[in-house]
């Protein structure tokens, strides 16, 4: 339900979660007035597509995706594109072992400074993407406030082909 500028994903029954459809792309796309989304009541364990999920959510000040089960997800392209009010986003618990598409995933997140919460005790310290075939030069396009030291760490942890590395380091 929507309460002003806050969206709550809930069944309103204690302990019962909303089960996200396997095709969950564009779920919140262009919800440009939302400042906060409470995702604690969302079960994403069946989702295979999350592309454009938050695309155009330009007013989001924070977003907690730490409870997302992404083990079956193959598509995350443009997932956070245009979330230009987000300053940090911890995706360190994402299981990206099946993801093949991350095109433009963080593009136009102009305020984004970090993707990995260094204080998180559960932080895997990396974004593991063994099957990614599409990152593209637009993955971090216009992320002008991104902490380059953190990006360098992320790039080192990816250990992908030279082409992927080159496309990621364009914002440095």
mmCIF file of C-alpha atoms in Angstrom:
data_model
loop_
_atom_site.group_PDB
_atom_site.id
_atom_site.type_symbol
_atom_site.label_atom_id
_atom_site.label_comp_id
_atom_site.label_asym_id
_atom_site.label_seq_id
_atom_site.Cartn_x
_atom_site.Cartn_y
_atom_site.Cartn_z
ATOM 1 C CA UNK A 1 0.000 0.000 0.000
ATOM 2 C CA UNK A 2 0.998 3.581 -0.567
ATOM 3 C CA UNK A 3 1.131 6.045 2.317
ATOM 4 C CA UNK A 4 2.117 9.438 0.943
ATOM 5 C CA UNK A 5 5.622 9.003 -0.438
ATOM 6 C CA UNK A 6 6.238 5.623 1.243
ATOM 7 C CA UNK A 7 5.320 2.315 -0.369
ATOM 8 C CA UNK A 8 4.833 -0.765 1.853
ATOM 9 C CA UNK A 9 4.974 -4.254 0.362
ATOM 10 C CA UNK A 10 2.927 -6.315 2.790
ATOM 11 C CA UNK A 11 0.122 -8.842 3.120
ATOM 12 C CA UNK A 12 -0.685 -7.120 6.423
ATOM 13 C CA UNK A 13 -0.594 -10.565 8.062
ATOM 14 C CA UNK A 14 2.269 -11.169 10.453
ATOM 15 C CA UNK A 15 4.830 -13.634 9.088
ATOM 16 C CA UNK A 16 3.227 -13.828 5.624
ATOM 17 C CA UNK A 17 5.148 -12.235 2.763
ATOM 18 C CA UNK A 18 4.118 -11.082 -0.689
ATOM 19 C CA UNK A 19 5.666 -13.478 -3.206
ATOM 20 C CA UNK A 20 7.204 -11.626 -6.117
ATOM 21 C CA UNK A 21 6.376 -12.940 -9.587
ATOM 22 C CA UNK A 22 9.238 -14.612 -11.427
ATOM 23 C CA UNK A 23 9.024 -11.764 -13.975
ATOM 24 C CA UNK A 24 9.468 -8.940 -11.462
ATOM 25 C CA UNK A 25 11.082 -6.473 -13.827
ATOM 26 C CA UNK A 26 9.777 -2.902 -13.765
ATOM 27 C CA UNK A 27 7.882 -3.569 -10.514
ATOM 28 C CA UNK A 28 8.426 -0.026 -9.214
ATOM 29 C CA UNK A 29 9.538 1.559 -12.491
ATOM 30 C CA UNK A 30 9.011 5.321 -12.739
ATOM 31 C CA UNK A 31 7.589 5.682 -9.230
ATOM 32 C CA UNK A 32 9.387 9.005 -9.192
ATOM 33 C CA UNK A 33 7.601 10.434 -6.133
ATOM 34 C CA UNK A 34 8.500 7.580 -3.784
ATOM 35 C CA UNK A 35 11.018 8.481 -1.112
ATOM 36 C CA UNK A 36 11.026 5.095 0.642
ATOM 37 C CA UNK A 37 9.923 1.536 -0.164
ATOM 38 C CA UNK A 38 9.583 -0.987 2.671
ATOM 39 C CA UNK A 39 10.599 -4.257 1.014
ATOM 40 C CA UNK A 40 10.804 -6.349 4.197
ATOM 41 C CA UNK A 41 7.527 -8.086 3.314
ATOM 42 C CA UNK A 42 8.629 -9.126 -0.187
ATOM 43 C CA UNK A 43 9.774 -12.675 -0.963
ATOM 44 C CA UNK A 44 11.891 -12.601 -4.132
ATOM 45 C CA UNK A 45 12.978 -16.252 -4.046
ATOM 46 C CA UNK A 46 11.062 -17.093 -7.247
ATOM 47 C CA UNK A 47 12.136 -14.024 -9.226
ATOM 48 C CA UNK A 48 14.245 -14.606 -12.337
ATOM 49 C CA UNK A 49 13.996 -11.111 -13.842
ATOM 50 C CA UNK A 50 14.608 -7.906 -11.903
ATOM 51 C CA UNK A 51 15.585 -5.627 -14.763
ATOM 52 C CA UNK A 52 14.296 -2.047 -14.437
ATOM 53 C CA UNK A 53 12.794 -2.918 -11.051
ATOM 54 C CA UNK A 54 13.530 0.516 -9.573
ATOM 55 C CA UNK A 55 14.284 2.374 -12.800
ATOM 56 C CA UNK A 56 13.275 6.012 -12.627
ATOM 57 C CA UNK A 57 12.635 6.023 -8.864
ATOM 58 C CA UNK A 58 14.405 9.344 -8.767
ATOM 59 C CA UNK A 59 13.244 10.433 -5.295
ATOM 60 C CA UNK A 60 14.281 7.312 -3.380
ATOM 61 C CA UNK A 61 16.587 8.471 -0.613
ATOM 62 C CA UNK A 62 17.344 4.964 0.650
ATOM 63 C CA UNK A 63 16.624 1.446 -0.456
ATOM 64 C CA UNK A 64 17.163 -1.716 1.582
ATOM 65 C CA UNK A 65 17.501 -4.716 -0.723
ATOM 66 C CA UNK A 66 19.475 -6.781 1.799
ATOM 67 C CA UNK A 67 16.598 -9.244 2.182
ATOM 68 C CA UNK A 68 16.361 -10.009 -1.530
ATOM 69 C CA UNK A 69 16.873 -13.629 -2.530
ATOM 70 C CA UNK A 70 18.434 -13.286 -5.970
ATOM 71 C CA UNK A 71 19.677 -16.853 -6.434
ATOM 72 C CA UNK A 72 17.442 -17.500 -9.485
ATOM 73 C CA UNK A 73 17.787 -14.081 -11.089
ATOM 74 C CA UNK A 74 19.354 -13.939 -14.551
ATOM 75 C CA UNK A 75 18.445 -10.356 -15.521
ATOM 76 C CA UNK A 76 19.318 -7.203 -13.572
ATOM 77 C CA UNK A 77 19.792 -4.802 -16.471
ATOM 78 C CA UNK A 78 18.886 -1.173 -15.684
ATOM 79 C CA UNK A 79 17.663 -2.288 -12.244
ATOM 80 C CA UNK A 80 18.579 0.942 -10.433
ATOM 81 C CA UNK A 81 18.888 3.242 -13.458
ATOM 82 C CA UNK A 82 17.905 6.816 -12.645
ATOM 83 C CA UNK A 83 17.778 6.386 -8.862
ATOM 84 C CA UNK A 84 19.655 9.646 -8.617
ATOM 85 C CA UNK A 85 18.894 10.387 -4.937
ATOM 86 C CA UNK A 86 20.450 7.160 -3.620
ATOM 87 C CA UNK A 87 23.841 7.781 -2.024
ATOM 88 C CA UNK A 88 24.570 4.179 -1.052
ATOM 89 C CA UNK A 89 23.166 0.803 -1.907
ATOM 90 C CA UNK A 90 24.393 -2.414 -0.324
ATOM 91 C CA UNK A 91 24.181 -5.240 -2.864
ATOM 92 C CA UNK A 92 26.904 -7.298 -1.210
ATOM 93 C CA UNK A 93 24.447 -10.026 -0.215
ATOM 94 C CA UNK A 94 23.072 -10.436 -3.735
ATOM 95 C CA UNK A 95 23.622 -13.930 -5.101
ATOM 96 C CA UNK A 96 24.486 -13.017 -8.676
ATOM 97 C CA UNK A 97 25.837 -16.421 -9.662
ATOM 98 C CA UNK A 98 23.148 -16.853 -12.361
ATOM 99 C CA UNK A 99 22.954 -13.258 -13.595
ATOM 100 C CA UNK A 100 23.888 -12.803 -17.249
ATOM 101 C CA UNK A 101 22.737 -9.205 -17.834
ATOM 102 C CA UNK A 102 23.802 -6.188 -15.782
ATOM 103 C CA UNK A 103 23.623 -3.631 -18.590
ATOM 104 C CA UNK A 104 23.133 -0.126 -17.241
ATOM 105 C CA UNK A 105 22.394 -1.516 -13.793
ATOM 106 C CA UNK A 106 23.543 1.591 -11.893
ATOM 107 C CA UNK A 107 23.564 4.161 -14.693
ATOM 108 C CA UNK A 108 22.369 7.667 -13.858
ATOM 109 C CA UNK A 109 22.626 7.021 -10.121
ATOM 110 C CA UNK A 110 24.304 10.396 -9.913
ATOM 111 C CA UNK A 111 24.478 10.568 -6.086
ATOM 112 C CA UNK A 112 25.577 6.960 -5.574
ATOM 113 C CA UNK A 113 28.881 6.709 -3.703
ATOM 114 C CA UNK A 114 29.072 3.047 -2.730
ATOM 115 C CA UNK A 115 27.690 -0.422 -3.489
ATOM 116 C CA UNK A 116 29.302 -2.412 -0.714
ATOM 117 C CA UNK A 117 28.644 -1.625 2.933
ATOM 118 C CA UNK A 118 32.057 -2.106 4.503
ATOM 119 C CA UNK A 119 30.483 -2.126 7.986
ATOM 120 C CA UNK A 120 28.102 -4.978 7.171
ATOM 121 C CA UNK A 121 29.338 -8.113 9.007
ATOM 122 C CA UNK A 122 27.684 -10.319 6.358
ATOM 123 C CA UNK A 123 29.323 -8.499 3.464
ATOM 124 C CA UNK A 124 30.852 -10.964 1.038
ATOM 125 C CA UNK A 125 33.135 -8.134 -0.039
ATOM 126 C CA UNK A 126 32.466 -8.678 -3.708
ATOM 127 C CA UNK A 127 29.882 -8.751 -6.422
ATOM 128 C CA UNK A 128 30.415 -12.232 -7.847
ATOM 129 C CA UNK A 129 29.260 -12.412 -11.469
ATOM 130 C CA UNK A 130 30.636 -15.546 -13.114
ATOM 131 C CA UNK A 131 27.959 -15.791 -15.851
ATOM 132 C CA UNK A 132 27.571 -12.131 -16.790
ATOM 133 C CA UNK A 133 27.809 -11.710 -20.549
ATOM 134 C CA UNK A 134 26.513 -8.127 -20.669
ATOM 135 C CA UNK A 135 27.734 -5.323 -18.423
ATOM 136 C CA UNK A 136 28.428 -2.700 -21.041
ATOM 137 C CA UNK A 137 29.932 0.733 -20.798
ATOM 138 C CA UNK A 138 26.685 2.069 -19.356
ATOM 139 C CA UNK A 139 26.760 0.005 -16.134
ATOM 140 C CA UNK A 140 28.068 2.960 -14.107
ATOM 141 C CA UNK A 141 27.398 5.757 -16.577
ATOM 142 C CA UNK A 142 26.922 9.170 -14.932
ATOM 143 C CA UNK A 143 27.799 7.837 -11.477
ATOM 144 C CA UNK A 144 29.947 10.890 -10.968
ATOM 145 C CA UNK A 145 29.980 10.713 -7.151
ATOM 146 C CA UNK A 146 30.939 7.061 -6.970
ATOM 147 C CA UNK A 147 33.912 6.339 -4.708
ATOM 148 C CA UNK A 148 36.625 5.300 -7.162
ATOM 149 C CA UNK A 149 38.511 3.330 -4.499
ATOM 150 C CA UNK A 150 35.427 1.199 -3.927
ATOM 151 C CA UNK A 151 34.891 0.823 -7.668
ATOM 152 C CA UNK A 152 38.489 -0.309 -8.051
ATOM 153 C CA UNK A 153 37.918 -2.920 -5.321
ATOM 154 C CA UNK A 154 34.726 -4.038 -7.050
ATOM 155 C CA UNK A 155 36.484 -4.321 -10.403
ATOM 156 C CA UNK A 156 39.287 -6.366 -8.867
ATOM 157 C CA UNK A 157 36.776 -8.726 -7.282
ATOM 158 C CA UNK A 158 34.840 -9.251 -10.505
ATOM 159 C CA UNK A 159 37.809 -10.887 -12.275
ATOM 160 C CA UNK A 160 36.110 -10.805 -15.650
ATOM 161 C CA UNK A 161 37.476 -10.313 -19.146
ATOM 162 C CA UNK A 162 39.450 -7.234 -20.146
ATOM 163 C CA UNK A 163 36.407 -5.942 -22.045
ATOM 164 C CA UNK A 164 34.253 -6.005 -18.907
ATOM 165 C CA UNK A 165 37.019 -4.380 -16.886
ATOM 166 C CA UNK A 166 37.439 -1.620 -19.439
ATOM 167 C CA UNK A 167 33.709 -0.905 -19.535
ATOM 168 C CA UNK A 168 33.573 -0.566 -15.761
ATOM 169 C CA UNK A 169 36.546 1.702 -15.333
ATOM 170 C CA UNK A 170 35.198 4.429 -17.639
ATOM 171 C CA UNK A 171 34.048 6.561 -14.698
ATOM 172 C CA UNK A 172 37.476 6.665 -13.050
#
